[in-house]
mmCIF file with all atom_site columns, C-alpha atoms in Angstrom:
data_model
loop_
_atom_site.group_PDB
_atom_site.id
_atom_site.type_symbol
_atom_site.label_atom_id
_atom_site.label_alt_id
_atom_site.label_comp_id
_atom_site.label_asym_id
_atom_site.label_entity_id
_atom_site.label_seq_id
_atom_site.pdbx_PDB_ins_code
_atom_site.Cartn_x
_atom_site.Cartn_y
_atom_site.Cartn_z
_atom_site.occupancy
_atom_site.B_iso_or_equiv
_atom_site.pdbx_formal_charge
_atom_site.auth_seq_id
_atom_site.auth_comp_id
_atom_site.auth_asym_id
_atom_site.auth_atom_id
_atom_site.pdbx_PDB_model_num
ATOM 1  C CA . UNK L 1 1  ? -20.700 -111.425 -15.303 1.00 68.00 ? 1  UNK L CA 1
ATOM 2  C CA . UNK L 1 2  ? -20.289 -107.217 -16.299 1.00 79.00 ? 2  UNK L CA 1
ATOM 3  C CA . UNK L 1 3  ? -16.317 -106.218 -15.747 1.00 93.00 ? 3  UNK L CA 1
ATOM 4  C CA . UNK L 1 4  ? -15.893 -104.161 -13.337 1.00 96.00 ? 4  UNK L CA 1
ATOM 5  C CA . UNK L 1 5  ? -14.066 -100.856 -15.495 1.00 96.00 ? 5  UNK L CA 1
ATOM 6  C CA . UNK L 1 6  ? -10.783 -99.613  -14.160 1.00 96.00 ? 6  UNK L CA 1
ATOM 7  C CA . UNK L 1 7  ? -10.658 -96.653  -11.300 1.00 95.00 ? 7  UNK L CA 1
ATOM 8  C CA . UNK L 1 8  ? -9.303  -94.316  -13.436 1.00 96.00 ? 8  UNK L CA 1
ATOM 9  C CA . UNK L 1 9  ? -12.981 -95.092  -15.852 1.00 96.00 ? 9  UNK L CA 1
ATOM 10 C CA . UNK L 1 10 ? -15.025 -91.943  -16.221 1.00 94.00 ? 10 UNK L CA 1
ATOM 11 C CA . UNK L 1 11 ? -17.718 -93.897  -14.918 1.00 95.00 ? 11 UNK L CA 1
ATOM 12 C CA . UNK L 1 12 ? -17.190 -94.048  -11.119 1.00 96.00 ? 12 UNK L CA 1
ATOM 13 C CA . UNK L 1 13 ? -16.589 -89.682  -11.603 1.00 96.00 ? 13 UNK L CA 1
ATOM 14 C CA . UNK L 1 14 ? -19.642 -89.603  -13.355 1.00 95.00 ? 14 UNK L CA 1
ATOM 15 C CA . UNK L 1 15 ? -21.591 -91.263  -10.195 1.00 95.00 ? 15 UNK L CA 1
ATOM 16 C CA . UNK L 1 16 ? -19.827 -89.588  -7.436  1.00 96.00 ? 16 UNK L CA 1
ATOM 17 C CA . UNK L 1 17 ? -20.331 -86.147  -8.861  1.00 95.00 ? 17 UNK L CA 1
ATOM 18 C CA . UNK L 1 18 ? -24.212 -86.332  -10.029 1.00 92.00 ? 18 UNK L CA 1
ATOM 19 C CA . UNK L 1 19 ? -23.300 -86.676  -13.468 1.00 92.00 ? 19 UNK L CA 1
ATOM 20 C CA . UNK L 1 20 ? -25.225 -89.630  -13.621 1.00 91.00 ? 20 UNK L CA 1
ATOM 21 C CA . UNK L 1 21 ? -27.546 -91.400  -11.375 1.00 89.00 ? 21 UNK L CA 1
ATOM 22 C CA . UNK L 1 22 ? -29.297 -94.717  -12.503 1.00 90.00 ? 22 UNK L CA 1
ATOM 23 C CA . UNK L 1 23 ? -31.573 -96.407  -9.295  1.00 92.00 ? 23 UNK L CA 1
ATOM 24 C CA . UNK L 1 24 ? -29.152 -98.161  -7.133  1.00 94.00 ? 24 UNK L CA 1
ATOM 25 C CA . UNK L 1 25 ? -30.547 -100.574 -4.863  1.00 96.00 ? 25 UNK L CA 1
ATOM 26 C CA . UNK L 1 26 ? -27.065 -101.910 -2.765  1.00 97.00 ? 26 UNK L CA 1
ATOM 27 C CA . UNK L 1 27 ? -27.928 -99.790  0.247   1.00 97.00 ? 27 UNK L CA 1
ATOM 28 C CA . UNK L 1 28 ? -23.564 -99.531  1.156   1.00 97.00 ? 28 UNK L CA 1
ATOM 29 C CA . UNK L 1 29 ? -23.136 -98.045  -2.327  1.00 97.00 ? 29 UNK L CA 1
ATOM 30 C CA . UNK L 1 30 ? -25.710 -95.502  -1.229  1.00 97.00 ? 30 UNK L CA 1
ATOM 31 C CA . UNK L 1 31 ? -24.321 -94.713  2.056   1.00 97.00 ? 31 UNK L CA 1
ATOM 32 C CA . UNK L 1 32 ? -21.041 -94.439  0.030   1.00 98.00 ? 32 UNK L CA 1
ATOM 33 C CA . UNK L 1 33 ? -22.616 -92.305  -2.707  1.00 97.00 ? 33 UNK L CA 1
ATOM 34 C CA . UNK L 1 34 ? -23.959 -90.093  -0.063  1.00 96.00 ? 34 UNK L CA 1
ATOM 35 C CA . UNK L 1 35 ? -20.626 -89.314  2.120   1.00 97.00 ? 35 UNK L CA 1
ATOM 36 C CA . UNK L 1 36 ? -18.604 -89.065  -1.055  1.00 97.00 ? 36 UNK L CA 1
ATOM 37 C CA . UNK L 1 37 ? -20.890 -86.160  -2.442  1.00 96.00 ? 37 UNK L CA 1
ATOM 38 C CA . UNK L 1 38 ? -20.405 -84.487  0.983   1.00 97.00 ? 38 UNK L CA 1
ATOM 39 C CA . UNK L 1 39 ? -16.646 -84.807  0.677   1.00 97.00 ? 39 UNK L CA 1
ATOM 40 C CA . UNK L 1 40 ? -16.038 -83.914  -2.281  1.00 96.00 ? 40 UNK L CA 1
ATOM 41 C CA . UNK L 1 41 ? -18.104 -80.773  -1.980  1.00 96.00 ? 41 UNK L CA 1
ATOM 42 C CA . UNK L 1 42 ? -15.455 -79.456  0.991   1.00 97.00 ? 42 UNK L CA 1
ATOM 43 C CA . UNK L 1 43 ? -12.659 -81.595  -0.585  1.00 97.00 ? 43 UNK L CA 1
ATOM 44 C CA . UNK L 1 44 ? -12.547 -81.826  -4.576  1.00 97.00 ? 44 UNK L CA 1
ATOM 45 C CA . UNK L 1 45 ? -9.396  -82.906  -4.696  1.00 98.00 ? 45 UNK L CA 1
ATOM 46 C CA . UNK L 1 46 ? -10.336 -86.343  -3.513  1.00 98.00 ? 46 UNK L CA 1
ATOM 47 C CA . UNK L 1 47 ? -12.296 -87.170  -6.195  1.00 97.00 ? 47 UNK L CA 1
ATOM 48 C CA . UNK L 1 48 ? -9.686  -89.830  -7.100  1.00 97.00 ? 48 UNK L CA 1
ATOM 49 C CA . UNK L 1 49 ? -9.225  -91.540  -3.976  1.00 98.00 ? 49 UNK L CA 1
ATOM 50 C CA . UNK L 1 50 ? -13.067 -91.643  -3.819  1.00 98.00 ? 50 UNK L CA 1
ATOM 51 C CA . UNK L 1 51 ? -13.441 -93.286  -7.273  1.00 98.00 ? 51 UNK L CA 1
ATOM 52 C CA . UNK L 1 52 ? -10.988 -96.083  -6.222  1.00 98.00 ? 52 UNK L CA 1
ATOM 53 C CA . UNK L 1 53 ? -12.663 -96.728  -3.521  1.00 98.00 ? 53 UNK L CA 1
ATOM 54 C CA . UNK L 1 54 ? -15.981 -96.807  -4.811  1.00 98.00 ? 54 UNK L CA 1
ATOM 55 C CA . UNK L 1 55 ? -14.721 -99.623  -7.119  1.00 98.00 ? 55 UNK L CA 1
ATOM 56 C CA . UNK L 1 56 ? -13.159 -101.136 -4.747  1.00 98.00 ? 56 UNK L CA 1
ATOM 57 C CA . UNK L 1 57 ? -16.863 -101.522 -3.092  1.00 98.00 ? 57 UNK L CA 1
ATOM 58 C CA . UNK L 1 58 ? -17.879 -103.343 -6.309  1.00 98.00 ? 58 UNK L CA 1
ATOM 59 C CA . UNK L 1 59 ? -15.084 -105.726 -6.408  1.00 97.00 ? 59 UNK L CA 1
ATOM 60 C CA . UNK L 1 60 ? -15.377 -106.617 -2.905  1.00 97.00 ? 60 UNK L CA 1
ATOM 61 C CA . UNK L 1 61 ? -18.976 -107.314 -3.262  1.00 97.00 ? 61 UNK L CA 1
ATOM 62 C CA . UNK L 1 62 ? -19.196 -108.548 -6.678  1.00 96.00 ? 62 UNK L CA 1
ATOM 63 C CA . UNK L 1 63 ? -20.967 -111.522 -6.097  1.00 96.00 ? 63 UNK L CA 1
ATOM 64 C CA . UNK L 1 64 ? -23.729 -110.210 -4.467  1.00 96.00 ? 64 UNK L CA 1
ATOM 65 C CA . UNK L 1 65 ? -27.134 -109.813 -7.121  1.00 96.00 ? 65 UNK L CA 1
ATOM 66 C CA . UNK L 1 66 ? -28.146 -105.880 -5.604  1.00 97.00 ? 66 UNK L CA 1
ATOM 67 C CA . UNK L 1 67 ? -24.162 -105.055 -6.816  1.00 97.00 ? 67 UNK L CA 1
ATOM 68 C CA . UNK L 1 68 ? -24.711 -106.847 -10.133 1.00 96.00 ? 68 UNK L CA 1
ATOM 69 C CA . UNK L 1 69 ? -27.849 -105.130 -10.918 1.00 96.00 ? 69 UNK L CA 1
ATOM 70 C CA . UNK L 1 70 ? -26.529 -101.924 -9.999  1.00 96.00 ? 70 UNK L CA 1
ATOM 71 C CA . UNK L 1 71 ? -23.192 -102.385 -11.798 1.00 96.00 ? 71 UNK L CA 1
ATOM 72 C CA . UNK L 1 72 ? -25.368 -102.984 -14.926 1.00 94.00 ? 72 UNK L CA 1
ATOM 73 C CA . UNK L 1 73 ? -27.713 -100.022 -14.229 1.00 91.00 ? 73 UNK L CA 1
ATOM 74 C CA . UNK L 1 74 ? -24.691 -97.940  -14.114 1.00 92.00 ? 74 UNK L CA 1
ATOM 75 C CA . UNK L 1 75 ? -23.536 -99.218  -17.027 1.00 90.00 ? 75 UNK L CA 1
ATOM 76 C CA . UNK L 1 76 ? -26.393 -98.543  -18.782 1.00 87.00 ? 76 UNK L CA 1
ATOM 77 C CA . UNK L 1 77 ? -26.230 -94.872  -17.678 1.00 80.00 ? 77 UNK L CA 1
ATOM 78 C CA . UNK L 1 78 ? -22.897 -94.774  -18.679 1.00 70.00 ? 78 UNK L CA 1
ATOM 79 C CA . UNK L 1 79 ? -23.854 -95.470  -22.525 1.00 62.00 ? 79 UNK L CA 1
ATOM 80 C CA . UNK L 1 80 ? -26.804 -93.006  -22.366 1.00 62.00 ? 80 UNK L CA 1
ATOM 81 C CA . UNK L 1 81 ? -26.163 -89.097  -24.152 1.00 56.00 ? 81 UNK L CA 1
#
């Protein structure tokens, strides 16, 4: 199983903000993907908060395959230039 990185891992900014966007397929990480956006466009000082909790998504659901593909996706995205 793919370690989940730390909150503080450039990763989880790097989704939130655009920066990078592999095909997700968990449909509550979308949701999540799509009210974070929206708050951090009114509220960029959040950004934080929002990056813990979007881990926190992935730990809690860690087990399921949709989180494990997409957890490697991003990872994958992560490595790319």
């Amino acid at each position: 199983m793919t370690a989940i990185p730390p909150a503080h891992d450039k990763v989880w900014r790097s989704l939130i903000t655009g920066a990078i966007s592999p095909p997700l397929s968990f449909l509550a990480l979308q949701l999540f993907l799509g009210r974070a956006k929206r708050v951090i466009q009114r509220e960029p000082q959040r950004l934080d908060e929002l990056c813990l909790e979007l881990r926190e998504l992935f730990v809690n659901n860690q087990t399921h395959p949709k989180i494990i593909n997409d957890l490697d996706m991003l990872l994958s995205a992560k490595e790319q230039p």
